[in-house]
Amino acid sequence: MLLCCRNSSNTAQNLIKRKTCALNFIPDDAKYFKEAVRLSWPGDTTAEKMKDFSLTLQDGLRAAADPDGAYPKVIAEAFQVVECTWVDTLDGAEQDGPLPEGEDHYTMEKYHDFNGITSPYGAHFILKVDKILMKEKYYRAIVNGVKGRDFSPCPIDFGYRDSKNFWYHKSARMRSELLPVRKTTLSSVRYAADRIDPTVHFSDDALSMIVNVPRIFLPTVLRGCVAWAKENNVTEITAAEMKIINDKRSKEKNKK
């Protein structure tokens, strides 16, 4: 992920000092939005912002996996949290340090091109996604098939503020648009399948079950089928074996 912010902000300074962050996506709720606006006021210190913090902080997945490490807590009310690490080795940004006390911007002989301090007042952070936390309801919707009512009530923030207010658009029912159908021909799937592994053969009826797989994902699907065949001493994958593989994949998704 790419995070852009003012380089003197608490966000930027905390990332430079600690290298890790948690991106919290809060639902559409007036009290949450009020708190987000309060926290976004520039110039307040972290201690001042957190003094009357009204949301619930708890350990994330990284802290659970590494109890001895130091990781930001996550907001329990968020419908999704992305735990990240700043890849400071890119663009030589590991040399960037926190702003000296009383300074409101950086003065450098040369600013970075795309990572770290990129201008006197700006910063770009290349973030590696470590963990994604999501409320069960929304995760299940992705796994089992999404309907309009399954989307999280996500406020739409265009970043607009005037001299008095900060504005956002309330969440509304999602509108869907069907994906364009680009059906792959059986011959093109055969061409790819015959080049995956010479010891495992696919029948036409098996390949016809995956002709609708987008071309970019087809090699991954075929390699997964071949791996299953080798684990089960199968040299010919027919529609029957393909059904077993698909059932196995569905069960693994449900377990996750």
PDB file of C-alpha atoms in Angstrom:
ATOM      1  CA  MET A   1       0.000   0.000   0.000  1.00  0.00           C
ATOM      2  CA  LEU A   2       1.038   3.601  -0.511  1.00  0.00           C
ATOM      3  CA  LEU A   3       0.340   6.085   2.289  1.00  0.00           C
ATOM      4  CA  CYS A   4       0.757   9.797   1.568  1.00  0.00           C
ATOM      5  CA  CYS A   5       0.664  12.406   4.351  1.00  0.00           C
ATOM      6  CA  ARG A   6       2.131  15.603   5.728  1.00  0.00           C
ATOM      7  CA  ASN A   7       5.613  14.720   6.967  1.00  0.00           C
ATOM      8  CA  SER A   8       5.246  16.568  10.261  1.00  0.00           C
ATOM      9  CA  SER A   9       1.992  14.766  11.114  1.00  0.00           C
ATOM     10  CA  ASN A  10       1.732  12.303  13.975  1.00  0.00           C
ATOM     11  CA  THR A  11       1.126   9.578  11.375  1.00  0.00           C
ATOM     12  CA  ALA A  12       4.382  10.281   9.540  1.00  0.00           C
ATOM     13  CA  GLN A  13       6.464  10.795  12.659  1.00  0.00           C
ATOM     14  CA  ASN A  14       5.181   7.626  14.326  1.00  0.00           C
ATOM     15  CA  LEU A  15       5.919   5.611  11.174  1.00  0.00           C
ATOM     16  CA  ILE A  16       9.459   6.987  10.954  1.00  0.00           C
ATOM     17  CA  LYS A  17      10.085   6.118  14.620  1.00  0.00           C
ATOM     18  CA  ARG A  18       8.342   2.745  14.856  1.00  0.00           C
ATOM     19  CA  LYS A  19       8.164   1.426  11.247  1.00  0.00           C
ATOM     20  CA  THR A  20       4.731  -0.196  11.781  1.00  0.00           C
ATOM     21  CA  CYS A  21       1.153   1.033  11.553  1.00  0.00           C
ATOM     22  CA  ALA A  22      -2.463  -0.142  11.602  1.00  0.00           C
ATOM     23  CA  LEU A  23      -4.897   1.344   9.067  1.00  0.00           C
ATOM     24  CA  ASN A  24      -8.338   1.280  10.687  1.00  0.00           C
ATOM     25  CA  PHE A  25     -11.516   1.538   8.586  1.00  0.00           C
ATOM     26  CA  ILE A  26     -14.360   2.718  10.807  1.00  0.00           C
ATOM     27  CA  PRO A  27     -18.082   2.317   9.980  1.00  0.00           C
ATOM     28  CA  ASP A  28     -20.490   5.090   9.059  1.00  0.00           C
ATOM     29  CA  ASP A  29     -21.552   6.334  12.471  1.00  0.00           C
ATOM     30  CA  ALA A  30     -21.874   9.964  13.594  1.00  0.00           C
ATOM     31  CA  LYS A  31     -20.016   9.414  16.868  1.00  0.00           C
ATOM     32  CA  TYR A  32     -17.125   7.663  15.102  1.00  0.00           C
ATOM     33  CA  PHE A  33     -16.895  10.405  12.499  1.00  0.00           C
ATOM     34  CA  LYS A  34     -16.889  13.068  15.206  1.00  0.00           C
ATOM     35  CA  GLU A  35     -13.967  11.315  16.886  1.00  0.00           C
ATOM     36  CA  ALA A  36     -12.087  10.951  13.569  1.00  0.00           C
ATOM     37  CA  VAL A  37     -12.427  14.681  12.909  1.00  0.00           C
ATOM     38  CA  ARG A  38     -11.177  15.476  16.418  1.00  0.00           C
ATOM     39  CA  LEU A  39      -8.155  13.211  15.948  1.00  0.00           C
ATOM     40  CA  SER A  40      -7.310  14.767  12.564  1.00  0.00           C
ATOM     41  CA  TRP A  41      -6.808  18.269  13.957  1.00  0.00           C
ATOM     42  CA  PRO A  42      -3.215  19.258  13.032  1.00  0.00           C
ATOM     43  CA  GLY A  43      -0.787  20.348  15.708  1.00  0.00           C
ATOM     44  CA  ASP A  44      -2.087  18.302  18.642  1.00  0.00           C
ATOM     45  CA  THR A  45       0.426  15.890  20.138  1.00  0.00           C
ATOM     46  CA  THR A  46      -0.247  12.160  20.326  1.00  0.00           C
ATOM     47  CA  ALA A  47      -0.820  12.498  24.081  1.00  0.00           C
ATOM     48  CA  GLU A  48      -3.373  15.254  23.525  1.00  0.00           C
ATOM     49  CA  LYS A  49      -5.197  13.280  20.848  1.00  0.00           C
ATOM     50  CA  MET A  50      -5.354  10.093  22.924  1.00  0.00           C
ATOM     51  CA  LYS A  51      -6.303  11.710  26.237  1.00  0.00           C
ATOM     52  CA  ASP A  52     -10.053  11.458  25.597  1.00  0.00           C
ATOM     53  CA  PHE A  53      -9.985   8.717  22.942  1.00  0.00           C
ATOM     54  CA  SER A  54     -13.494   7.237  22.778  1.00  0.00           C
ATOM     55  CA  LEU A  55     -12.935   4.100  20.671  1.00  0.00           C
ATOM     56  CA  THR A  56     -11.752   0.693  21.888  1.00  0.00           C
ATOM     57  CA  LEU A  57      -8.127  -0.341  21.415  1.00  0.00           C
ATOM     58  CA  GLN A  58      -7.030  -3.971  21.426  1.00  0.00           C
ATOM     59  CA  ASP A  59      -4.136  -6.117  20.221  1.00  0.00           C
ATOM     60  CA  GLY A  60      -4.107  -7.070  16.548  1.00  0.00           C
ATOM     61  CA  LEU A  61      -2.988 -10.272  14.854  1.00  0.00           C
ATOM     62  CA  ARG A  62       0.680  -9.284  14.776  1.00  0.00           C
ATOM     63  CA  ALA A  63       0.800  -8.763  18.529  1.00  0.00           C
ATOM     64  CA  ALA A  64      -0.924 -12.110  19.051  1.00  0.00           C
ATOM     65  CA  ALA A  65       1.637 -13.865  16.856  1.00  0.00           C
ATOM     66  CA  ASP A  66       4.625 -12.038  18.384  1.00  0.00           C
ATOM     67  CA  PRO A  67       3.868 -11.084  22.021  1.00  0.00           C
ATOM     68  CA  ASP A  68       7.389  -9.738  22.554  1.00  0.00           C
ATOM     69  CA  GLY A  69       7.193  -7.359  19.599  1.00  0.00           C
ATOM     70  CA  ALA A  70       5.954  -3.767  19.604  1.00  0.00           C
ATOM     71  CA  TYR A  71       2.934  -3.258  17.347  1.00  0.00           C
ATOM     72  CA  PRO A  72       0.173  -0.634  17.216  1.00  0.00           C
ATOM     73  CA  LYS A  73      -3.139  -1.619  18.745  1.00  0.00           C
ATOM     74  CA  VAL A  74      -6.181  -1.810  16.481  1.00  0.00           C
ATOM     75  CA  ILE A  75      -9.639  -0.269  16.833  1.00  0.00           C
ATOM     76  CA  ALA A  76     -12.210  -2.891  17.820  1.00  0.00           C
ATOM     77  CA  GLU A  77     -15.094  -0.974  16.215  1.00  0.00           C
ATOM     78  CA  ALA A  78     -13.382  -0.953  12.782  1.00  0.00           C
ATOM     79  CA  PHE A  79     -14.914  -3.233  10.158  1.00  0.00           C
ATOM     80  CA  GLN A  80     -11.439  -3.762   8.670  1.00  0.00           C
ATOM     81  CA  VAL A  81      -7.878  -3.163   9.822  1.00  0.00           C
ATOM     82  CA  VAL A  82      -4.746  -3.504   7.698  1.00  0.00           C
ATOM     83  CA  GLU A  83      -1.573  -4.053   9.731  1.00  0.00           C
ATOM     84  CA  CYS A  84       1.496  -2.865   7.830  1.00  0.00           C
ATOM     85  CA  THR A  85       5.262  -2.388   8.001  1.00  0.00           C
ATOM     86  CA  TRP A  86       7.012   0.533   6.333  1.00  0.00           C
ATOM     87  CA  VAL A  87       9.575  -0.729   3.808  1.00  0.00           C
ATOM     88  CA  ASP A  88      12.082   1.984   4.686  1.00  0.00           C
ATOM     89  CA  THR A  89      14.945   0.323   2.785  1.00  0.00           C
ATOM     90  CA  LEU A  90      13.441   1.472  -0.528  1.00  0.00           C
ATOM     91  CA  ASP A  91      14.777   4.746  -1.959  1.00  0.00           C
ATOM     92  CA  GLY A  92      17.274   5.054   0.922  1.00  0.00           C
ATOM     93  CA  ALA A  93      14.546   6.156   3.306  1.00  0.00           C
ATOM     94  CA  GLU A  94      16.017   4.235   6.267  1.00  0.00           C
ATOM     95  CA  GLN A  95      18.201   7.294   6.906  1.00  0.00           C
ATOM     96  CA  ASP A  96      15.172   9.530   7.556  1.00  0.00           C
ATOM     97  CA  GLY A  97      14.813  10.527  11.189  1.00  0.00           C
ATOM     98  CA  PRO A  98      12.083  12.261  13.195  1.00  0.00           C
ATOM     99  CA  LEU A  99      11.710  16.019  13.030  1.00  0.00           C
ATOM    100  CA  PRO A 100      13.684  17.992  15.642  1.00  0.00           C
ATOM    101  CA  GLU A 101      11.602  19.567  18.395  1.00  0.00           C
ATOM    102  CA  GLY A 102       9.822  22.729  17.212  1.00  0.00           C
ATOM    103  CA  GLU A 103      10.320  22.098  13.459  1.00  0.00           C
ATOM    104  CA  ASP A 104       7.257  21.907  11.220  1.00  0.00           C
ATOM    105  CA  HIS A 105       8.888  20.600   8.034  1.00  0.00           C
ATOM    106  CA  TYR A 106      12.047  18.990   6.650  1.00  0.00           C
ATOM    107  CA  THR A 107      14.926  20.828   5.015  1.00  0.00           C
ATOM    108  CA  MET A 108      17.084  18.370   3.089  1.00  0.00           C
ATOM    109  CA  GLU A 109      19.667  18.700   0.327  1.00  0.00           C
ATOM    110  CA  LYS A 110      17.899  15.970  -1.639  1.00  0.00           C
ATOM    111  CA  TYR A 111      14.422  14.580  -1.108  1.00  0.00           C
ATOM    112  CA  HIS A 112      13.472  11.012  -1.940  1.00  0.00           C
ATOM    113  CA  ASP A 113      11.749  10.142  -5.189  1.00  0.00           C
ATOM    114  CA  PHE A 114       8.951   7.871  -3.935  1.00  0.00           C
ATOM    115  CA  ASN A 115       9.503   6.674  -0.350  1.00  0.00           C
ATOM    116  CA  GLY A 116      10.092   8.553   2.901  1.00  0.00           C
ATOM    117  CA  ILE A 117      10.461  12.339   2.956  1.00  0.00           C
ATOM    118  CA  THR A 118       9.669  13.355  -0.632  1.00  0.00           C
ATOM    119  CA  SER A 119       9.351  17.152  -0.274  1.00  0.00           C
ATOM    120  CA  PRO A 120       9.718  19.828   2.440  1.00  0.00           C
ATOM    121  CA  TYR A 121       6.180  19.115   3.669  1.00  0.00           C
ATOM    122  CA  GLY A 122       5.275  15.781   2.092  1.00  0.00           C
ATOM    123  CA  ALA A 123       5.950  12.094   2.734  1.00  0.00           C
ATOM    124  CA  HIS A 124       5.195   8.845   0.930  1.00  0.00           C
ATOM    125  CA  PHE A 125       5.371   5.503   2.708  1.00  0.00           C
ATOM    126  CA  ILE A 126       5.559   2.187   0.842  1.00  0.00           C
ATOM    127  CA  LEU A 127       3.794  -0.216   3.203  1.00  0.00           C
ATOM    128  CA  LYS A 128       3.995  -4.002   3.193  1.00  0.00           C
ATOM    129  CA  VAL A 129       0.673  -5.535   4.202  1.00  0.00           C
ATOM    130  CA  ASP A 130       1.299  -8.007   7.047  1.00  0.00           C
ATOM    131  CA  LYS A 131      -2.197  -8.871   8.261  1.00  0.00           C
ATOM    132  CA  ILE A 132      -5.761  -8.012   7.289  1.00  0.00           C
ATOM    133  CA  LEU A 133      -8.415  -8.152  10.011  1.00  0.00           C
ATOM    134  CA  MET A 134     -12.066  -8.143   8.979  1.00  0.00           C
ATOM    135  CA  LYS A 135     -15.357  -8.566  10.781  1.00  0.00           C
ATOM    136  CA  GLU A 136     -16.727 -12.081  10.290  1.00  0.00           C
ATOM    137  CA  LYS A 137     -19.875 -10.901   8.511  1.00  0.00           C
ATOM    138  CA  TYR A 138     -17.974  -9.152   5.734  1.00  0.00           C
ATOM    139  CA  TYR A 139     -15.373 -11.893   5.368  1.00  0.00           C
ATOM    140  CA  ARG A 140     -18.126 -14.484   4.943  1.00  0.00           C
ATOM    141  CA  ALA A 141     -19.768 -12.321   2.297  1.00  0.00           C
ATOM    142  CA  ILE A 142     -16.583 -12.350   0.223  1.00  0.00           C
ATOM    143  CA  VAL A 143     -16.167 -16.125   0.588  1.00  0.00           C
ATOM    144  CA  ASN A 144     -19.816 -17.093   0.039  1.00  0.00           C
ATOM    145  CA  GLY A 145     -20.843 -14.475  -2.518  1.00  0.00           C
ATOM    146  CA  VAL A 146     -21.468 -10.764  -2.053  1.00  0.00           C
ATOM    147  CA  LYS A 147     -24.900  -9.121  -2.116  1.00  0.00           C
ATOM    148  CA  GLY A 148     -25.647  -5.424  -1.813  1.00  0.00           C
ATOM    149  CA  ARG A 149     -26.643  -5.721   1.843  1.00  0.00           C
ATOM    150  CA  ASP A 150     -23.362  -7.449   2.750  1.00  0.00           C
ATOM    151  CA  PHE A 151     -21.157  -4.385   2.337  1.00  0.00           C
ATOM    152  CA  SER A 152     -19.839  -2.651   5.399  1.00  0.00           C
ATOM    153  CA  PRO A 153     -21.375   0.781   6.108  1.00  0.00           C
ATOM    154  CA  CYS A 154     -18.300   2.644   4.911  1.00  0.00           C
ATOM    155  CA  PRO A 155     -18.310   6.456   4.959  1.00  0.00           C
ATOM    156  CA  ILE A 156     -17.012   8.066   1.768  1.00  0.00           C
ATOM    157  CA  ASP A 157     -14.419  10.724   2.553  1.00  0.00           C
ATOM    158  CA  PHE A 158     -13.402  13.054  -0.251  1.00  0.00           C
ATOM    159  CA  GLY A 159     -10.992  14.862   2.061  1.00  0.00           C
ATOM    160  CA  TYR A 160     -12.980  18.098   1.842  1.00  0.00           C
ATOM    161  CA  ARG A 161     -12.953  20.595   4.673  1.00  0.00           C
ATOM    162  CA  ASP A 162     -13.801  24.259   4.682  1.00  0.00           C
ATOM    163  CA  SER A 163     -12.972  26.835   7.345  1.00  0.00           C
ATOM    164  CA  LYS A 164     -15.646  25.451   9.649  1.00  0.00           C
ATOM    165  CA  ASN A 165     -16.519  21.821   8.834  1.00  0.00           C
ATOM    166  CA  PHE A 166     -15.089  18.532   7.638  1.00  0.00           C
ATOM    167  CA  TRP A 167     -17.443  16.778   5.230  1.00  0.00           C
ATOM    168  CA  TYR A 168     -18.092  13.198   4.234  1.00  0.00           C
ATOM    169  CA  HIS A 169     -20.809  11.301   2.368  1.00  0.00           C
ATOM    170  CA  LYS A 170     -22.957   8.799   4.224  1.00  0.00           C
ATOM    171  CA  SER A 171     -22.862   5.156   3.264  1.00  0.00           C
ATOM    172  CA  ALA A 172     -25.559   4.022   0.832  1.00  0.00           C
ATOM    173  CA  ARG A 173     -26.621   0.727  -0.692  1.00  0.00           C
ATOM    174  CA  MET A 174     -23.985  -0.477  -3.108  1.00  0.00           C
ATOM    175  CA  ARG A 175     -24.654  -0.586  -6.856  1.00  0.00           C
ATOM    176  CA  SER A 176     -23.359  -3.584  -8.786  1.00  0.00           C
ATOM    177  CA  GLU A 177     -22.279  -3.944 -12.393  1.00  0.00           C
ATOM    178  CA  LEU A 178     -21.818  -7.327 -14.068  1.00  0.00           C
ATOM    179  CA  LEU A 179     -18.284  -8.165 -15.109  1.00  0.00           C
ATOM    180  CA  PRO A 180     -17.722  -8.504 -18.864  1.00  0.00           C
ATOM    181  CA  VAL A 181     -17.758 -12.135 -19.979  1.00  0.00           C
ATOM    182  CA  ARG A 182     -14.585 -13.186 -21.777  1.00  0.00           C
ATOM    183  CA  LYS A 183     -14.964 -16.901 -22.216  1.00  0.00           C
ATOM    184  CA  THR A 184     -11.698 -18.671 -22.909  1.00  0.00           C
ATOM    185  CA  THR A 185     -11.757 -21.327 -25.609  1.00  0.00           C
ATOM    186  CA  LEU A 186     -11.128 -24.948 -24.722  1.00  0.00           C
ATOM    187  CA  SER A 187      -8.174 -25.043 -27.080  1.00  0.00           C
ATOM    188  CA  SER A 188      -6.429 -22.149 -25.318  1.00  0.00           C
ATOM    189  CA  VAL A 189      -6.966 -23.812 -21.917  1.00  0.00           C
ATOM    190  CA  ARG A 190      -5.611 -27.053 -23.410  1.00  0.00           C
ATOM    191  CA  TYR A 191      -2.550 -25.186 -24.662  1.00  0.00           C
ATOM    192  CA  ALA A 192      -1.827 -23.918 -21.128  1.00  0.00           C
ATOM    193  CA  ALA A 193      -2.636 -27.243 -19.423  1.00  0.00           C
ATOM    194  CA  ASP A 194      -0.322 -29.283 -21.650  1.00  0.00           C
ATOM    195  CA  ARG A 195       2.606 -27.090 -20.634  1.00  0.00           C
ATOM    196  CA  ILE A 196       2.119 -27.215 -16.865  1.00  0.00           C
ATOM    197  CA  ASP A 197       3.451 -30.744 -16.273  1.00  0.00           C
ATOM    198  CA  PRO A 198       4.046 -33.544 -18.815  1.00  0.00           C
ATOM    199  CA  THR A 199       3.210 -36.290 -16.280  1.00  0.00           C
ATOM    200  CA  VAL A 200      -0.369 -35.129 -15.609  1.00  0.00           C
ATOM    201  CA  HIS A 201      -2.967 -35.038 -18.396  1.00  0.00           C
ATOM    202  CA  PHE A 202      -6.303 -33.177 -18.400  1.00  0.00           C
ATOM    203  CA  SER A 203      -9.354 -34.500 -20.209  1.00  0.00           C
ATOM    204  CA  ASP A 204     -11.507 -32.121 -22.262  1.00  0.00           C
ATOM    205  CA  ASP A 205     -14.435 -32.429 -19.839  1.00  0.00           C
ATOM    206  CA  ALA A 206     -12.143 -31.431 -16.961  1.00  0.00           C
ATOM    207  CA  LEU A 207     -10.801 -28.392 -18.803  1.00  0.00           C
ATOM    208  CA  SER A 208     -14.314 -27.327 -19.812  1.00  0.00           C
ATOM    209  CA  MET A 209     -15.004 -26.782 -16.100  1.00  0.00           C
ATOM    210  CA  ILE A 210     -12.385 -24.022 -15.892  1.00  0.00           C
ATOM    211  CA  VAL A 211     -12.807 -22.224 -19.239  1.00  0.00           C
ATOM    212  CA  ASN A 212     -14.335 -19.238 -17.405  1.00  0.00           C
ATOM    213  CA  VAL A 213     -11.315 -18.734 -15.158  1.00  0.00           C
ATOM    214  CA  PRO A 214      -9.702 -15.364 -16.055  1.00  0.00           C
ATOM    215  CA  ARG A 215      -6.548 -15.939 -18.079  1.00  0.00           C
ATOM    216  CA  ILE A 216      -4.290 -14.297 -15.481  1.00  0.00           C
ATOM    217  CA  PHE A 217      -5.378 -16.864 -12.839  1.00  0.00           C
ATOM    218  CA  LEU A 218      -5.405 -19.924 -15.115  1.00  0.00           C
ATOM    219  CA  PRO A 219      -1.771 -21.055 -14.531  1.00  0.00           C
ATOM    220  CA  THR A 220      -2.304 -20.905 -10.751  1.00  0.00           C
ATOM    221  CA  VAL A 221      -5.475 -23.015 -11.011  1.00  0.00           C
ATOM    222  CA  LEU A 222      -3.779 -25.568 -13.253  1.00  0.00           C
ATOM    223  CA  ARG A 223      -0.736 -25.834 -10.991  1.00  0.00           C
ATOM    224  CA  GLY A 224      -3.052 -26.426  -8.025  1.00  0.00           C
ATOM    225  CA  CYS A 225      -4.758 -29.254  -9.927  1.00  0.00           C
ATOM    226  CA  VAL A 226      -1.409 -30.824 -10.812  1.00  0.00           C
ATOM    227  CA  ALA A 227      -0.231 -30.601  -7.196  1.00  0.00           C
ATOM    228  CA  TRP A 228      -3.397 -32.399  -6.052  1.00  0.00           C
ATOM    229  CA  ALA A 229      -2.935 -35.067  -8.747  1.00  0.00           C
ATOM    230  CA  LYS A 230       0.624 -35.809  -7.662  1.00  0.00           C
ATOM    231  CA  GLU A 231      -0.370 -35.989  -4.010  1.00  0.00           C
ATOM    232  CA  ASN A 232      -3.041 -38.546  -4.924  1.00  0.00           C
ATOM    233  CA  ASN A 233      -1.068 -40.493  -7.573  1.00  0.00           C
ATOM    234  CA  VAL A 234      -3.406 -39.377 -10.358  1.00  0.00           C
ATOM    235  CA  THR A 235      -2.070 -39.056 -13.908  1.00  0.00           C
ATOM    236  CA  GLU A 236      -5.365 -38.263 -15.683  1.00  0.00           C
ATOM    237  CA  ILE A 237      -7.611 -35.479 -14.379  1.00  0.00           C
ATOM    238  CA  THR A 238     -11.187 -35.916 -15.609  1.00  0.00           C
ATOM    239  CA  ALA A 239     -14.380 -34.106 -14.641  1.00  0.00           C
ATOM    240  CA  ALA A 240     -14.706 -36.426 -11.617  1.00  0.00           C
ATOM    241  CA  GLU A 241     -11.271 -35.459 -10.269  1.00  0.00           C
ATOM    242  CA  MET A 242     -11.902 -31.804 -11.052  1.00  0.00           C
ATOM    243  CA  LYS A 243     -15.081 -31.925  -8.959  1.00  0.00           C
ATOM    244  CA  ILE A 244     -13.089 -33.385  -6.035  1.00  0.00           C
ATOM    245  CA  ILE A 245     -10.505 -30.612  -6.394  1.00  0.00           C
ATOM    246  CA  ASN A 246     -13.212 -27.927  -6.494  1.00  0.00           C
ATOM    247  CA  ASP A 247     -14.940 -29.395  -3.429  1.00  0.00           C
ATOM    248  CA  LYS A 248     -11.616 -29.457  -1.564  1.00  0.00           C
ATOM    249  CA  ARG A 249     -10.974 -25.814  -2.468  1.00  0.00           C
ATOM    250  CA  SER A 250     -14.454 -24.792  -1.275  1.00  0.00           C
ATOM    251  CA  LYS A 251     -13.953 -26.541   2.075  1.00  0.00           C
ATOM    252  CA  GLU A 252     -10.580 -24.839   2.572  1.00  0.00           C
ATOM    253  CA  LYS A 253     -12.168 -21.449   1.917  1.00  0.00           C
ATOM    254  CA  ASN A 254     -14.903 -22.128   4.462  1.00  0.00           C
ATOM    255  CA  LYS A 255     -12.325 -23.126   7.096  1.00  0.00           C
ATOM    256  CA  LYS A 256     -10.515 -19.818   6.635  1.00  0.00           C
TER     257      LYS A 256
END
